[in-house]
């Protein structure tokens, strides 16, 4: 992380796509239709502040046996990553048949045994907080294992805790959906720009302002 902060401090305000490669634990390849984004100084500072909070992605942790419910958060609208999250949740349910499975609707569409799960759905856009809050209504226990995309996972966990969940573990996938309708989930750099500005604008507004693609 310190190497990344040094990179930011010494670079100009144009942030390049290989900037995000500093953050990877393994050699994944991502699609970028822009070679770089031109950020105003205030946005660069927001990005620096966001990264100073620590590693922006998480690894799996915790004992599933301590959880009474599984809560799976979608990542984007397309099938790419949500299919992987569905498979991950399904495998957990097969190994732990007593666990109560709760799925965001974009994941539930691909779930093989959806009749054995609670589906959290709404015709309107649902935030991470909406999902965590709605899931509270489906089970009395607060012991939860989170299933999420690894770069989304920290916010999912923090939000669950804010809503009253006791997060005992995480299972995650690393991929980004390159062709997703939501530009901010298509690659790591887009995600970092969006997350570092989420307190001041929506994902759509951020995508339009910075022309994320």
PDB file of C-alpha atoms in Angstrom:
ATOM      1  CA  UNK A   1       0.000   0.000   0.000  1.00  0.00           C
ATOM      2  CA  UNK A   2       2.875   2.380   0.746  1.00  0.00           C
ATOM      3  CA  UNK A   3       4.261   1.797  -2.771  1.00  0.00           C
ATOM      4  CA  UNK A   4       0.878   2.757  -4.155  1.00  0.00           C
ATOM      5  CA  UNK A   5       0.725   5.939  -2.085  1.00  0.00           C
ATOM      6  CA  UNK A   6       4.210   6.879  -3.311  1.00  0.00           C
ATOM      7  CA  UNK A   7       3.024   6.262  -6.874  1.00  0.00           C
ATOM      8  CA  UNK A   8       0.071   8.570  -6.379  1.00  0.00           C
ATOM      9  CA  UNK A   9       2.166  11.296  -4.787  1.00  0.00           C
ATOM     10  CA  UNK A  10       4.727  11.299  -7.567  1.00  0.00           C
ATOM     11  CA  UNK A  11       2.321  10.919 -10.496  1.00  0.00           C
ATOM     12  CA  UNK A  12       0.456  13.629 -12.330  1.00  0.00           C
ATOM     13  CA  UNK A  13      -3.296  13.856 -11.969  1.00  0.00           C
ATOM     14  CA  UNK A  14      -3.932  11.520 -14.888  1.00  0.00           C
ATOM     15  CA  UNK A  15      -4.544   8.103 -13.312  1.00  0.00           C
ATOM     16  CA  UNK A  16      -3.643   5.157 -15.557  1.00  0.00           C
ATOM     17  CA  UNK A  17      -5.354   1.795 -15.779  1.00  0.00           C
ATOM     18  CA  UNK A  18      -2.275  -0.106 -14.560  1.00  0.00           C
ATOM     19  CA  UNK A  19      -2.509   1.927 -11.355  1.00  0.00           C
ATOM     20  CA  UNK A  20      -4.916  -0.716 -10.031  1.00  0.00           C
ATOM     21  CA  UNK A  21      -2.455  -3.525 -10.729  1.00  0.00           C
ATOM     22  CA  UNK A  22      -0.485  -2.394  -7.680  1.00  0.00           C
ATOM     23  CA  UNK A  23      -3.359  -3.692  -5.578  1.00  0.00           C
ATOM     24  CA  UNK A  24      -3.720  -7.219  -6.889  1.00  0.00           C
ATOM     25  CA  UNK A  25      -2.717 -10.270  -4.925  1.00  0.00           C
ATOM     26  CA  UNK A  26      -2.573 -12.319  -8.116  1.00  0.00           C
ATOM     27  CA  UNK A  27      -2.117 -11.680 -11.821  1.00  0.00           C
ATOM     28  CA  UNK A  28      -5.630 -11.075 -13.099  1.00  0.00           C
ATOM     29  CA  UNK A  29      -6.312  -9.243 -16.350  1.00  0.00           C
ATOM     30  CA  UNK A  30      -9.031  -6.632 -16.697  1.00  0.00           C
ATOM     31  CA  UNK A  31     -10.578  -4.803 -19.630  1.00  0.00           C
ATOM     32  CA  UNK A  32     -10.207  -1.028 -19.903  1.00  0.00           C
ATOM     33  CA  UNK A  33     -11.600   1.004 -22.789  1.00  0.00           C
ATOM     34  CA  UNK A  34      -9.745   4.099 -21.542  1.00  0.00           C
ATOM     35  CA  UNK A  35      -5.992   4.038 -21.031  1.00  0.00           C
ATOM     36  CA  UNK A  36      -6.371   6.632 -18.283  1.00  0.00           C
ATOM     37  CA  UNK A  37      -8.771   8.993 -16.531  1.00  0.00           C
ATOM     38  CA  UNK A  38      -8.131  12.668 -15.945  1.00  0.00           C
ATOM     39  CA  UNK A  39      -9.066  13.453 -12.343  1.00  0.00           C
ATOM     40  CA  UNK A  40      -9.277  16.879 -10.705  1.00  0.00           C
ATOM     41  CA  UNK A  41      -7.006  17.380  -7.721  1.00  0.00           C
ATOM     42  CA  UNK A  42      -9.895  17.046  -5.265  1.00  0.00           C
ATOM     43  CA  UNK A  43     -10.741  13.626  -6.702  1.00  0.00           C
ATOM     44  CA  UNK A  44      -7.144  12.492  -6.528  1.00  0.00           C
ATOM     45  CA  UNK A  45      -7.130  13.485  -2.868  1.00  0.00           C
ATOM     46  CA  UNK A  46     -10.334  11.526  -2.270  1.00  0.00           C
ATOM     47  CA  UNK A  47      -8.735   8.502  -3.892  1.00  0.00           C
ATOM     48  CA  UNK A  48      -5.620   8.851  -1.751  1.00  0.00           C
ATOM     49  CA  UNK A  49      -7.749   9.138   1.381  1.00  0.00           C
ATOM     50  CA  UNK A  50      -9.790   6.080   0.455  1.00  0.00           C
ATOM     51  CA  UNK A  51      -6.685   3.978  -0.156  1.00  0.00           C
ATOM     52  CA  UNK A  52      -5.081   5.165   3.081  1.00  0.00           C
ATOM     53  CA  UNK A  53      -7.842   3.305   4.947  1.00  0.00           C
ATOM     54  CA  UNK A  54      -6.233   0.008   3.964  1.00  0.00           C
ATOM     55  CA  UNK A  55      -6.371  -2.710   1.343  1.00  0.00           C
ATOM     56  CA  UNK A  56      -9.536  -2.196  -0.740  1.00  0.00           C
ATOM     57  CA  UNK A  57     -10.308  -5.908  -1.175  1.00  0.00           C
ATOM     58  CA  UNK A  58     -10.677  -8.774   1.283  1.00  0.00           C
ATOM     59  CA  UNK A  59      -9.822 -12.470   1.414  1.00  0.00           C
ATOM     60  CA  UNK A  60     -12.130 -15.201   2.739  1.00  0.00           C
ATOM     61  CA  UNK A  61     -12.151 -15.681   6.505  1.00  0.00           C
ATOM     62  CA  UNK A  62     -14.161 -17.215   9.312  1.00  0.00           C
ATOM     63  CA  UNK A  63     -15.903 -20.475  10.199  1.00  0.00           C
ATOM     64  CA  UNK A  64     -19.167 -21.126   8.382  1.00  0.00           C
ATOM     65  CA  UNK A  65     -20.296 -23.358  11.242  1.00  0.00           C
ATOM     66  CA  UNK A  66     -20.664 -20.245  13.405  1.00  0.00           C
ATOM     67  CA  UNK A  67     -23.216 -18.709  11.024  1.00  0.00           C
ATOM     68  CA  UNK A  68     -26.975 -19.238  11.101  1.00  0.00           C
ATOM     69  CA  UNK A  69     -27.583 -17.333   7.889  1.00  0.00           C
ATOM     70  CA  UNK A  70     -25.751 -16.635   4.635  1.00  0.00           C
ATOM     71  CA  UNK A  71     -26.279 -13.248   3.010  1.00  0.00           C
ATOM     72  CA  UNK A  72     -25.160 -12.911  -0.618  1.00  0.00           C
ATOM     73  CA  UNK A  73     -24.704  -9.444  -2.146  1.00  0.00           C
ATOM     74  CA  UNK A  74     -24.807  -9.025  -5.920  1.00  0.00           C
ATOM     75  CA  UNK A  75     -22.110  -7.243  -7.923  1.00  0.00           C
ATOM     76  CA  UNK A  76     -23.482  -5.455 -10.963  1.00  0.00           C
ATOM     77  CA  UNK A  77     -26.563  -6.353 -12.977  1.00  0.00           C
ATOM     78  CA  UNK A  78     -25.071  -8.851 -15.435  1.00  0.00           C
ATOM     79  CA  UNK A  79     -24.736 -12.603 -14.966  1.00  0.00           C
ATOM     80  CA  UNK A  80     -20.912 -12.703 -15.014  1.00  0.00           C
ATOM     81  CA  UNK A  81     -20.019 -12.323 -11.345  1.00  0.00           C
ATOM     82  CA  UNK A  82     -23.493 -12.945  -9.957  1.00  0.00           C
ATOM     83  CA  UNK A  83     -23.415 -16.465 -11.411  1.00  0.00           C
ATOM     84  CA  UNK A  84     -20.158 -17.094  -9.550  1.00  0.00           C
ATOM     85  CA  UNK A  85     -21.635 -15.735  -6.329  1.00  0.00           C
ATOM     86  CA  UNK A  86     -24.683 -17.953  -6.821  1.00  0.00           C
ATOM     87  CA  UNK A  87     -22.497 -21.036  -7.274  1.00  0.00           C
ATOM     88  CA  UNK A  88     -20.475 -20.125  -4.195  1.00  0.00           C
ATOM     89  CA  UNK A  89     -23.596 -19.740  -2.052  1.00  0.00           C
ATOM     90  CA  UNK A  90     -25.038 -22.985  -3.432  1.00  0.00           C
ATOM     91  CA  UNK A  91     -21.874 -24.917  -2.570  1.00  0.00           C
ATOM     92  CA  UNK A  92     -22.003 -23.575   0.975  1.00  0.00           C
ATOM     93  CA  UNK A  93     -25.646 -24.601   1.324  1.00  0.00           C
ATOM     94  CA  UNK A  94     -24.850 -28.112   0.085  1.00  0.00           C
ATOM     95  CA  UNK A  95     -22.112 -28.490   2.701  1.00  0.00           C
ATOM     96  CA  UNK A  96     -24.155 -26.776   5.420  1.00  0.00           C
ATOM     97  CA  UNK A  97     -27.804 -27.684   4.713  1.00  0.00           C
ATOM     98  CA  UNK A  98     -29.096 -26.074   7.918  1.00  0.00           C
ATOM     99  CA  UNK A  99     -27.854 -22.595   7.052  1.00  0.00           C
ATOM    100  CA  UNK A 100     -30.517 -20.048   6.120  1.00  0.00           C
ATOM    101  CA  UNK A 101     -29.623 -18.624   2.687  1.00  0.00           C
ATOM    102  CA  UNK A 102     -30.590 -15.071   1.713  1.00  0.00           C
ATOM    103  CA  UNK A 103     -29.865 -13.855  -1.811  1.00  0.00           C
ATOM    104  CA  UNK A 104     -30.068 -10.512  -3.545  1.00  0.00           C
ATOM    105  CA  UNK A 105     -32.337 -10.891  -6.570  1.00  0.00           C
ATOM    106  CA  UNK A 106     -29.540 -10.632  -9.178  1.00  0.00           C
ATOM    107  CA  UNK A 107     -27.922 -13.711  -7.596  1.00  0.00           C
ATOM    108  CA  UNK A 108     -31.187 -15.570  -7.020  1.00  0.00           C
ATOM    109  CA  UNK A 109     -31.856 -15.571 -10.783  1.00  0.00           C
ATOM    110  CA  UNK A 110     -29.004 -18.070 -11.167  1.00  0.00           C
ATOM    111  CA  UNK A 111     -29.488 -20.076  -7.960  1.00  0.00           C
ATOM    112  CA  UNK A 112     -30.191 -23.779  -8.628  1.00  0.00           C
ATOM    113  CA  UNK A 113     -32.380 -24.282  -5.534  1.00  0.00           C
ATOM    114  CA  UNK A 114     -33.957 -20.869  -5.185  1.00  0.00           C
ATOM    115  CA  UNK A 115     -37.001 -22.374  -3.435  1.00  0.00           C
ATOM    116  CA  UNK A 116     -34.642 -23.164  -0.532  1.00  0.00           C
ATOM    117  CA  UNK A 117     -33.566 -19.534  -0.128  1.00  0.00           C
ATOM    118  CA  UNK A 118     -35.018 -16.176   0.836  1.00  0.00           C
ATOM    119  CA  UNK A 119     -34.841 -13.753  -2.088  1.00  0.00           C
ATOM    120  CA  UNK A 120     -34.432 -10.042  -1.372  1.00  0.00           C
ATOM    121  CA  UNK A 121     -35.949  -8.230  -4.316  1.00  0.00           C
ATOM    122  CA  UNK A 122     -37.341  -4.864  -5.224  1.00  0.00           C
ATOM    123  CA  UNK A 123     -38.262  -3.199  -8.495  1.00  0.00           C
ATOM    124  CA  UNK A 124     -36.208  -0.173  -7.439  1.00  0.00           C
ATOM    125  CA  UNK A 125     -32.415  -0.047  -7.153  1.00  0.00           C
ATOM    126  CA  UNK A 126     -31.290  -1.588  -3.854  1.00  0.00           C
ATOM    127  CA  UNK A 127     -28.260  -0.320  -1.974  1.00  0.00           C
ATOM    128  CA  UNK A 128     -26.017  -2.511   0.156  1.00  0.00           C
ATOM    129  CA  UNK A 129     -27.716  -1.040   3.225  1.00  0.00           C
ATOM    130  CA  UNK A 130     -31.161  -1.882   1.821  1.00  0.00           C
ATOM    131  CA  UNK A 131     -30.170  -5.544   1.465  1.00  0.00           C
ATOM    132  CA  UNK A 132     -28.599  -5.839   4.916  1.00  0.00           C
ATOM    133  CA  UNK A 133     -31.585  -4.142   6.535  1.00  0.00           C
ATOM    134  CA  UNK A 134     -34.213  -6.197   4.692  1.00  0.00           C
ATOM    135  CA  UNK A 135     -32.418  -9.445   5.539  1.00  0.00           C
ATOM    136  CA  UNK A 136     -32.878  -8.747   9.249  1.00  0.00           C
ATOM    137  CA  UNK A 137     -36.604  -9.409   8.836  1.00  0.00           C
ATOM    138  CA  UNK A 138     -36.075 -12.995   7.665  1.00  0.00           C
ATOM    139  CA  UNK A 139     -34.318 -14.552  10.673  1.00  0.00           C
ATOM    140  CA  UNK A 140     -34.023 -13.873  14.402  1.00  0.00           C
ATOM    141  CA  UNK A 141     -30.353 -14.849  14.629  1.00  0.00           C
ATOM    142  CA  UNK A 142     -27.738 -12.217  13.799  1.00  0.00           C
ATOM    143  CA  UNK A 143     -24.817 -14.601  13.079  1.00  0.00           C
ATOM    144  CA  UNK A 144     -24.116 -14.168   9.374  1.00  0.00           C
ATOM    145  CA  UNK A 145     -21.548 -15.164   6.790  1.00  0.00           C
ATOM    146  CA  UNK A 146     -21.286 -12.733   3.894  1.00  0.00           C
ATOM    147  CA  UNK A 147     -20.890 -13.816   0.263  1.00  0.00           C
ATOM    148  CA  UNK A 148     -19.696 -10.973  -1.951  1.00  0.00           C
ATOM    149  CA  UNK A 149     -17.239  -9.823  -4.601  1.00  0.00           C
ATOM    150  CA  UNK A 150     -13.905  -9.280  -2.840  1.00  0.00           C
ATOM    151  CA  UNK A 151     -13.619  -5.543  -3.615  1.00  0.00           C
ATOM    152  CA  UNK A 152     -17.226  -5.013  -2.535  1.00  0.00           C
ATOM    153  CA  UNK A 153     -16.838  -7.183   0.561  1.00  0.00           C
ATOM    154  CA  UNK A 154     -15.525  -4.592   3.012  1.00  0.00           C
ATOM    155  CA  UNK A 155     -18.502  -2.324   2.453  1.00  0.00           C
ATOM    156  CA  UNK A 156     -20.885  -5.281   2.670  1.00  0.00           C
ATOM    157  CA  UNK A 157     -19.394  -6.321   6.006  1.00  0.00           C
ATOM    158  CA  UNK A 158     -19.261  -2.797   7.421  1.00  0.00           C
ATOM    159  CA  UNK A 159     -22.864  -2.205   6.368  1.00  0.00           C
ATOM    160  CA  UNK A 160     -24.032  -5.485   7.908  1.00  0.00           C
ATOM    161  CA  UNK A 161     -22.417  -4.532  11.202  1.00  0.00           C
ATOM    162  CA  UNK A 162     -24.043  -1.097  11.092  1.00  0.00           C
ATOM    163  CA  UNK A 163     -27.437  -2.774  10.643  1.00  0.00           C
ATOM    164  CA  UNK A 164     -26.920  -5.074  13.634  1.00  0.00           C
ATOM    165  CA  UNK A 165     -25.472  -8.243  12.102  1.00  0.00           C
ATOM    166  CA  UNK A 166     -22.602 -10.160  13.707  1.00  0.00           C
ATOM    167  CA  UNK A 167     -20.411 -11.048  10.726  1.00  0.00           C
ATOM    168  CA  UNK A 168     -18.583 -14.299  11.480  1.00  0.00           C
ATOM    169  CA  UNK A 169     -17.033 -14.853   8.072  1.00  0.00           C
ATOM    170  CA  UNK A 170     -16.689 -14.055   4.383  1.00  0.00           C
ATOM    171  CA  UNK A 171     -16.574 -16.054   1.172  1.00  0.00           C
ATOM    172  CA  UNK A 172     -15.851 -14.137  -2.024  1.00  0.00           C
ATOM    173  CA  UNK A 173     -14.906 -14.087  -5.704  1.00  0.00           C
ATOM    174  CA  UNK A 174     -12.429 -11.716  -7.360  1.00  0.00           C
ATOM    175  CA  UNK A 175     -13.744 -11.146 -10.882  1.00  0.00           C
ATOM    176  CA  UNK A 176     -15.178  -7.949 -12.388  1.00  0.00           C
ATOM    177  CA  UNK A 177     -17.977  -8.034 -15.026  1.00  0.00           C
ATOM    178  CA  UNK A 178     -16.329  -6.245 -17.956  1.00  0.00           C
ATOM    179  CA  UNK A 179     -19.554  -5.631 -19.917  1.00  0.00           C
ATOM    180  CA  UNK A 180     -21.875  -4.847 -17.023  1.00  0.00           C
ATOM    181  CA  UNK A 181     -24.520  -2.102 -17.450  1.00  0.00           C
ATOM    182  CA  UNK A 182     -23.080  -0.458 -14.324  1.00  0.00           C
ATOM    183  CA  UNK A 183     -19.763   1.105 -15.457  1.00  0.00           C
ATOM    184  CA  UNK A 184     -18.344   1.345 -11.935  1.00  0.00           C
ATOM    185  CA  UNK A 185     -18.167  -2.448 -11.475  1.00  0.00           C
ATOM    186  CA  UNK A 186     -16.411  -3.241 -14.767  1.00  0.00           C
ATOM    187  CA  UNK A 187     -12.813  -3.102 -13.513  1.00  0.00           C
ATOM    188  CA  UNK A 188     -10.799  -2.243 -10.382  1.00  0.00           C
ATOM    189  CA  UNK A 189      -9.975   1.330 -11.382  1.00  0.00           C
ATOM    190  CA  UNK A 190     -13.587   2.259 -12.067  1.00  0.00           C
ATOM    191  CA  UNK A 191     -14.531   0.711  -8.742  1.00  0.00           C
ATOM    192  CA  UNK A 192     -11.891   2.688  -6.835  1.00  0.00           C
ATOM    193  CA  UNK A 193     -13.005   5.955  -8.413  1.00  0.00           C
ATOM    194  CA  UNK A 194     -16.625   5.223  -7.573  1.00  0.00           C
ATOM    195  CA  UNK A 195     -16.030   4.046  -3.994  1.00  0.00           C
ATOM    196  CA  UNK A 196     -13.825   7.026  -3.163  1.00  0.00           C
ATOM    197  CA  UNK A 197     -16.653   9.364  -4.239  1.00  0.00           C
ATOM    198  CA  UNK A 198     -19.696   7.432  -3.016  1.00  0.00           C
ATOM    199  CA  UNK A 199     -20.374   9.849  -0.154  1.00  0.00           C
ATOM    200  CA  UNK A 200     -20.926  12.735  -2.572  1.00  0.00           C
ATOM    201  CA  UNK A 201     -22.630  11.130  -5.586  1.00  0.00           C
ATOM    202  CA  UNK A 202     -24.367   8.010  -6.874  1.00  0.00           C
ATOM    203  CA  UNK A 203     -22.644   5.418  -9.027  1.00  0.00           C
ATOM    204  CA  UNK A 204     -24.456   6.682 -12.115  1.00  0.00           C
ATOM    205  CA  UNK A 205     -23.510  10.292 -11.403  1.00  0.00           C
ATOM    206  CA  UNK A 206     -19.865   9.356 -10.818  1.00  0.00           C
ATOM    207  CA  UNK A 207     -19.786   7.275 -14.006  1.00  0.00           C
ATOM    208  CA  UNK A 208     -21.183  10.141 -16.060  1.00  0.00           C
ATOM    209  CA  UNK A 209     -18.922  12.774 -14.534  1.00  0.00           C
ATOM    210  CA  UNK A 210     -15.687  10.815 -15.056  1.00  0.00           C
ATOM    211  CA  UNK A 211     -16.957   9.061 -18.205  1.00  0.00           C
ATOM    212  CA  UNK A 212     -16.220   5.644 -16.752  1.00  0.00           C
ATOM    213  CA  UNK A 213     -16.426   2.915 -19.341  1.00  0.00           C
TER     214      UNK A 213
END
